[in-house]
Coordinates of C-alpha atoms in Angstrom, one line a residue:
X1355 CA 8.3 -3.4 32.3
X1356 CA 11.4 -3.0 34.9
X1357 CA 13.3 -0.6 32.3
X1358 CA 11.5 2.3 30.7
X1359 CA 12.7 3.4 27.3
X1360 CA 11.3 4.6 24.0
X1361 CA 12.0 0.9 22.6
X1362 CA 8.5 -0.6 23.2
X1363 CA 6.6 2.6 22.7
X1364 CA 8.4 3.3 19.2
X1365 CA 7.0 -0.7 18.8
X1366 CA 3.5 0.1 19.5
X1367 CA 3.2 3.3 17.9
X1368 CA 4.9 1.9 14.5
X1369 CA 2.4 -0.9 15.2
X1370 CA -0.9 1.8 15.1
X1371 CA 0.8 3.1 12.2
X1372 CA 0.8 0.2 9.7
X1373 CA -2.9 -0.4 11.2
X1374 CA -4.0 2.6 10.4
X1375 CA -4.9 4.5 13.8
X1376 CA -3.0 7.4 13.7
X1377 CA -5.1 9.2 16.6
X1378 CA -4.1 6.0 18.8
X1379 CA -0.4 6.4 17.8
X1380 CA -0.6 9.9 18.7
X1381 CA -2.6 9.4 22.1
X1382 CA 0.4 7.1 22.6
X1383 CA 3.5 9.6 22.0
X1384 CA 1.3 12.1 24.3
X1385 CA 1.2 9.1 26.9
X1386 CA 4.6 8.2 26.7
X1387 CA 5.9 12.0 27.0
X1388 CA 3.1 12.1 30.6
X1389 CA 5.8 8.9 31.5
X1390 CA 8.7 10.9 30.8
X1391 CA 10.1 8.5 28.5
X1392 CA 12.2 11.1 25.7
X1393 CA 11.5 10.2 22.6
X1394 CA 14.0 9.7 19.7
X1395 CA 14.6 9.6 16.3
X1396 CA 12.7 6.5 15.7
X1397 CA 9.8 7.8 17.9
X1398 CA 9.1 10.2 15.1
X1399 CA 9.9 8.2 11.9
X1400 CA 7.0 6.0 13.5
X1401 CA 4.7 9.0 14.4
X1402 CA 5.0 10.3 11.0
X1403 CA 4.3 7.2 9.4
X1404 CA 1.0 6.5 11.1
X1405 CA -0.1 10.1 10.2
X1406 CA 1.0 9.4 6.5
X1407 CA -1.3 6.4 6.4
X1408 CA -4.4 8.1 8.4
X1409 CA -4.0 11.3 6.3
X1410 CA -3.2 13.7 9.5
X1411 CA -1.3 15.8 7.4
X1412 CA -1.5 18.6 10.3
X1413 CA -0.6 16.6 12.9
X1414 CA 1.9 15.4 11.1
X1415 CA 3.6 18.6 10.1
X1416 CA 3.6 19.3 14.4
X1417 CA 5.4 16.1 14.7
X1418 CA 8.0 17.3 12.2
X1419 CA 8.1 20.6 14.1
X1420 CA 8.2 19.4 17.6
X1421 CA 11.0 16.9 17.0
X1422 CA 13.6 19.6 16.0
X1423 CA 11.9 22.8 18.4
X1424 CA 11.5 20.9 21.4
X1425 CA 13.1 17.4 21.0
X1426 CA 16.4 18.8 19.3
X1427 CA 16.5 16.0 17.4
X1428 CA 18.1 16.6 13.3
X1429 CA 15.7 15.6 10.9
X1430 CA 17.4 11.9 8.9
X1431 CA 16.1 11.3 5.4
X1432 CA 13.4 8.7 7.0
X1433 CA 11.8 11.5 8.0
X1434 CA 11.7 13.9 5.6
X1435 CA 10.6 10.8 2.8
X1436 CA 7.7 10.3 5.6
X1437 CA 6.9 14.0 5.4
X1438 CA 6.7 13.9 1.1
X1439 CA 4.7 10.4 1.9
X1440 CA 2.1 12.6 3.8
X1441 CA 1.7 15.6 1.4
X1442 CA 2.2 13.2 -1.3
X1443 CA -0.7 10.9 0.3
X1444 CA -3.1 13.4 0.9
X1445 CA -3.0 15.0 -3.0
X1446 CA -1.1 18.1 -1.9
X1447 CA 1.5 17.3 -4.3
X1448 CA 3.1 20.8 -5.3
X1449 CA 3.8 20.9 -1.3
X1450 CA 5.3 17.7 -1.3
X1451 CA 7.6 19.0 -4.3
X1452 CA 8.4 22.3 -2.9
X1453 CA 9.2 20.3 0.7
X1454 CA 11.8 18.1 -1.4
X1455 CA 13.1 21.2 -3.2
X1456 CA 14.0 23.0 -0.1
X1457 CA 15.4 20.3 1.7
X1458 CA 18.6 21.1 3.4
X1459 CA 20.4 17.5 2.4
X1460 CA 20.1 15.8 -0.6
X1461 CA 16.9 13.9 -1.2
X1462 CA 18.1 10.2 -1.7
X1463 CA 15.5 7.4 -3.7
X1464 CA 13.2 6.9 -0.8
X1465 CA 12.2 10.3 -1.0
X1466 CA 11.8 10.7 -4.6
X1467 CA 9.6 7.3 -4.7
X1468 CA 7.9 8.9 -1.8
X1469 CA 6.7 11.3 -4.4
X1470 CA 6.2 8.9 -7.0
X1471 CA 4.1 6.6 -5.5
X1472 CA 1.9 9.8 -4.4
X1473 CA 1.8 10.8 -8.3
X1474 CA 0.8 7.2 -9.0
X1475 CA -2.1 7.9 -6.5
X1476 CA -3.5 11.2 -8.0
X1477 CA -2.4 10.5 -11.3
X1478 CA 0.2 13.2 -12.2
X1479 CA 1.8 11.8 -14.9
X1480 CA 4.2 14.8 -15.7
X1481 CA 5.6 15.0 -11.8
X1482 CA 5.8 11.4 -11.7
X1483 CA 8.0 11.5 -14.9
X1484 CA 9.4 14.1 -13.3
X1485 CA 10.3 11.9 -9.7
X1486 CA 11.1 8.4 -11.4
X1487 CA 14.3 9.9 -13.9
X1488 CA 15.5 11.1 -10.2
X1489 CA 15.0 7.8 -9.2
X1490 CA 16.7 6.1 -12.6
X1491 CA 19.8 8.0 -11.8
X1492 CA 19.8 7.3 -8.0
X1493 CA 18.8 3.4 -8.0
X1494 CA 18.5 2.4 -11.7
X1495 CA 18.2 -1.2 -10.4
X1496 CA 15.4 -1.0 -8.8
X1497 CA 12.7 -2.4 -10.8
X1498 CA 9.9 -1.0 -8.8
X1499 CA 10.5 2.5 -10.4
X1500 CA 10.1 1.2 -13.7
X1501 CA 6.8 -0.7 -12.7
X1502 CA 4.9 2.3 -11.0
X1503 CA 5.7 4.5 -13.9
X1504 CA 4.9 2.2 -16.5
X1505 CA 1.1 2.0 -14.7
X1506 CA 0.7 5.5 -14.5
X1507 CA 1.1 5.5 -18.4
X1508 CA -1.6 2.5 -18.6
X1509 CA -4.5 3.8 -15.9
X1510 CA -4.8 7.0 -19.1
X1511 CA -3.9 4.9 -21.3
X1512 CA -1.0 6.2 -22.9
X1513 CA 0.8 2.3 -24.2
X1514 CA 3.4 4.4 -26.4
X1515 CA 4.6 5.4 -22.6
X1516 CA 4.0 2.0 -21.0
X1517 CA 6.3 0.6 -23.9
X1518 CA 9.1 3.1 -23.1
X1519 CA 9.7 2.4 -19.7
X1520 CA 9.1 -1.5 -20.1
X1521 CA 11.8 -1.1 -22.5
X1522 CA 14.3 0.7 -20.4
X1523 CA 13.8 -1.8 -17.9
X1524 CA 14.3 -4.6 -20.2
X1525 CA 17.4 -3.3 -21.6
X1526 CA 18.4 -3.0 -18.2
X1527 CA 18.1 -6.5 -17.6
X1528 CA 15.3 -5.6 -14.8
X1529 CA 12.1 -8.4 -14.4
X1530 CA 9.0 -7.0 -13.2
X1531 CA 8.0 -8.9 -9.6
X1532 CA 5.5 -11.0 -9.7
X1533 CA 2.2 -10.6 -7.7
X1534 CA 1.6 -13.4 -5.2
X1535 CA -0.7 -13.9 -1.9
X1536 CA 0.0 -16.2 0.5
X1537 CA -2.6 -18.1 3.5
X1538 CA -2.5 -20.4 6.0
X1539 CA -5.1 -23.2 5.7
X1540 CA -4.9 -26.2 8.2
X1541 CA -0.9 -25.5 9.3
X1542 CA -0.6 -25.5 5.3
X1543 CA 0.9 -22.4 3.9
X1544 CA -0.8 -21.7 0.0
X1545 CA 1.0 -19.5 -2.3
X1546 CA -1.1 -18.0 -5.1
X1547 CA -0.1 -16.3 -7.7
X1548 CA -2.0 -13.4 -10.2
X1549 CA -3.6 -15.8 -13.0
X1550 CA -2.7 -19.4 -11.0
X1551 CA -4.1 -22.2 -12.9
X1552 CA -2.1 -25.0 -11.6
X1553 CA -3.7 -24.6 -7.9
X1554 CA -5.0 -28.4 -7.5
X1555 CA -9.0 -26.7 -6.2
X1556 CA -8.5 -24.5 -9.2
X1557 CA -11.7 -25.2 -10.7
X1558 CA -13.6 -25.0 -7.0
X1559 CA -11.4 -21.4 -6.6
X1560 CA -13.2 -19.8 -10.2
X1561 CA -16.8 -21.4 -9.9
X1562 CA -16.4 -19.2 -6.2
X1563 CA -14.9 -16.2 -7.9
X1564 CA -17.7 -16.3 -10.4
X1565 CA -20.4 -16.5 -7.5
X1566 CA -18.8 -13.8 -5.7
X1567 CA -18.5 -11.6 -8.4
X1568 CA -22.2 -12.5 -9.6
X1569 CA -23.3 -11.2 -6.2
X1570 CA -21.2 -8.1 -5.6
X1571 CA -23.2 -6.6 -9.3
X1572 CA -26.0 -7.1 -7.0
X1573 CA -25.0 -4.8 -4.6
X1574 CA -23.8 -2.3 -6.8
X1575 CA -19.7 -3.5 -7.9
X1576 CA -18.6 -2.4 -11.0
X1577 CA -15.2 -3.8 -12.1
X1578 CA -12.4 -0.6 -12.5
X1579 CA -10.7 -1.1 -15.7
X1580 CA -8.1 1.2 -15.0
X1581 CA -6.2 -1.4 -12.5
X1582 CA -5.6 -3.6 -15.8
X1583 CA -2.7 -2.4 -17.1
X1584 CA -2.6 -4.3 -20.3
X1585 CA -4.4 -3.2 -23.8
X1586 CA -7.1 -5.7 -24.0
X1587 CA -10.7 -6.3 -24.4
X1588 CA -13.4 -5.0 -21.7
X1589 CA -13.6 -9.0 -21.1
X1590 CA -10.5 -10.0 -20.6
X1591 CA -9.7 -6.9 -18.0
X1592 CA -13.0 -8.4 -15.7
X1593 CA -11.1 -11.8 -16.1
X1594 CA -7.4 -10.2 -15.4
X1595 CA -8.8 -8.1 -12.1
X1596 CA -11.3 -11.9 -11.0
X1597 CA -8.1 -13.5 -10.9
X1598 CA -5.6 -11.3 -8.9
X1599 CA -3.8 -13.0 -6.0
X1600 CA -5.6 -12.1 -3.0
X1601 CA -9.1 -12.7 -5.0
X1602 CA -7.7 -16.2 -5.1
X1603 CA -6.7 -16.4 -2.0
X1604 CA -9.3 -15.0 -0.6
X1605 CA -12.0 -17.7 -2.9
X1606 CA -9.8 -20.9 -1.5
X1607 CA -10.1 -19.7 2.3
X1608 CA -14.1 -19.6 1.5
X1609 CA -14.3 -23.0 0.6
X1610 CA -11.5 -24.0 2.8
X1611 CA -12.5 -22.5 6.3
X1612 CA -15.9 -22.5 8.5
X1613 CA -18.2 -19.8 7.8
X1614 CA -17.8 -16.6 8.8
X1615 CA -14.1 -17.3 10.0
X1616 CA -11.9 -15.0 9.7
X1617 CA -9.4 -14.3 6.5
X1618 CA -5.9 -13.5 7.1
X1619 CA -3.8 -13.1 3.8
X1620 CA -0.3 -11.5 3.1
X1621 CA 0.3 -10.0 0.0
X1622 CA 3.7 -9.1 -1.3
X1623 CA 2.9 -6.0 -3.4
X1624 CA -0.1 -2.8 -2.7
X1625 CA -3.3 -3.8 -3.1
X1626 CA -4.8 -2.8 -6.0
X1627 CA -7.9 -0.2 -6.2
X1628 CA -10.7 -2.6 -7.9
X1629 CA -9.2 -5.8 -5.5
X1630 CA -10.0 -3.2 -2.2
X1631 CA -13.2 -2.3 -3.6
X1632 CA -14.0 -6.5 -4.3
X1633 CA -12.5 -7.2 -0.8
X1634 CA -15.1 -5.0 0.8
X1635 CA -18.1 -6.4 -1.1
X1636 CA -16.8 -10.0 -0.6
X1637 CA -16.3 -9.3 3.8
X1638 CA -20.1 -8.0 3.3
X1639 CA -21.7 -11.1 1.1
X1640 CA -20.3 -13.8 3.1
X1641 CA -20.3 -12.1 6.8
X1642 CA -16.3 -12.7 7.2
X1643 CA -13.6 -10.4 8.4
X1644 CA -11.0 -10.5 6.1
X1645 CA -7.6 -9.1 7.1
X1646 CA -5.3 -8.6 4.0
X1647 CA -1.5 -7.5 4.9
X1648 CA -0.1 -5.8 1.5
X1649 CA 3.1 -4.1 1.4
X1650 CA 2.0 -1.0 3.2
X1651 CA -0.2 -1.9 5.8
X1652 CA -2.8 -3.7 7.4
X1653 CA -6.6 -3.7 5.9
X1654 CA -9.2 -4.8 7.7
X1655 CA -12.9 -5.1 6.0
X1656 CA -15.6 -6.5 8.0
X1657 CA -19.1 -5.5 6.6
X1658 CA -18.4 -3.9 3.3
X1659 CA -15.7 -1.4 5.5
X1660 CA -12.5 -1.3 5.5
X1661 CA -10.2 0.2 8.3
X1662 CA -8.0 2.1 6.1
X1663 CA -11.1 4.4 5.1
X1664 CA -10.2 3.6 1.9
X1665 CA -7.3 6.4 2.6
X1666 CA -3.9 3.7 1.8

């Protein structure tokens, strides 16, 4: 490139990030500081991203360092919501409470879902109550709040809770988003959503599904209730989990696309636990890469593996 700037090295590094390869994102920064390109503010909100997402919660804390030491460069609230994504992330959840506590500014929503999202993760139900009543009185429109709390209640199974919150919500006039996946079949955009039954290969989609899922017992899969967040038979949470969006999408490319093409799906929301687990059975059985773009990041499974190192 004629112009040097941090610009395209901010690009490729946020680029790592949301792939997952933290130790190329920071091979990169170290390359780009040999260049003499001086990093900014964005530099770091990208380097602390990646080591969020690849759990480099030490390298991550000398990124935080280095940009105010050496860079002279004033922390924004990007960065210190990436730095309570990467305690949060890695389970060190008291640090990533005290880190919020001590902050010189005040900690705005992104920061407290920061920490909610990691309680959601490990399960903390009384720091998680603790983060989303922040959040209700920062950004009590945000429905997403309402939705992560209300599944930490369900994975224990505590509905009395689930009820609360859905209730708060409602009264709040506040809809819970739906799940959908989307892929590109023969220039053809298909939308699927959790549940579809109005897909016109519907039937062809579930006989899959059922194959699939018939196989992956084979091999050792064992459905994860806890990712149902409904009050219902054992059953009817197999069913629920069989027909999530990207399991749907993921059955039509099958019997839509060559063997052992590849799988490229976008999914608005995070993919859910037992669906990763499937998705890595599924990229095994039928020899495919499957590349699944959730709200987070990128996964990539290919042989019963997924790049993320089950770490997302």
């Amino acid at each position: 490139m004629p112009r040097r700037n941090s610009v395209p090295w901010n690009a490729i590094i946020s680029c790592h990030g949301v792939h997952g390869n933290g130790d190329k994102a920071l091979k990169l920064f170290r390359e780009m500081l040999d260049e003499g390109v001086k990093p900014d503010h964005i530099t770091f909100v990208s380097l602390l991203s990646a080591c969020s997402h690849s759990g480099l919660v030490n390298e991550g804390q000398w990124c935080f360092h280095m940009m105010q030491e050496e860079c002279g460069i004033k922390p924004h609230l990007k960065h210190y919501g990436c730095m309570v994504d990467l305690f949060g992330r890695a389970g060190e959840l008291e640090m990533a409470y005290n880190f919020i506590i001590n902050m010189p500014i005040r900690p705005d929503s992104s920061v407290w879902g920061a920490l909610l999202g990691a309680c959601r993760i490990h399960g903390n139900i009384e720091l998680g109550a603790y983060a989303s009543d922040k959040l209700f009185e920062l950004d009590s429109k945000n429905v997403g709040y309402y939705v992560l709390m209300s599944n930490m209640y369900a994975n224990v199974g505590k509905w009395k809770g689930v009820e609360k919150v859905r209730s708060l919500a409602r009264d709040r006039g506040l809809k819970k988003t739906p799940g959908w996946s989307t892929i590109e079949v023969n220039n053809k955009v298909e939308v699927f959503y959790t549940g579809n039954q109005t897909h016109p290969k519907c039937e062809e989609i579930y006989i899959e599904l059922r194959i699939l899922t018939a196989k992956m017992k084979t091999l050792g899969y064992v459905p994860d209730y806890s990712f149902v967040l409904q009050d219902v038979e054992d059953d009817e949470k197999e069913h629920i989990l069989s027909s999530h969006s990207e399991r749907l999408a993921i059955a039509y490319a099958i019997i839509s696309t060559p063997p052992k093409s590849p799988i490229r799906i976008f999914k608005n929301l995070r993919v859910c636990g037992d669906c990763h687990n499937a998705t890595k059975f599924i990229s095994r059985i039928t020899e495919r890469e499957i590349i699944v773009r959730d709200s987070n990041r990128f996964h990539h499974f290919k042989d019963g593996i997924c790049s993320c190192g089950d770490y997302w």
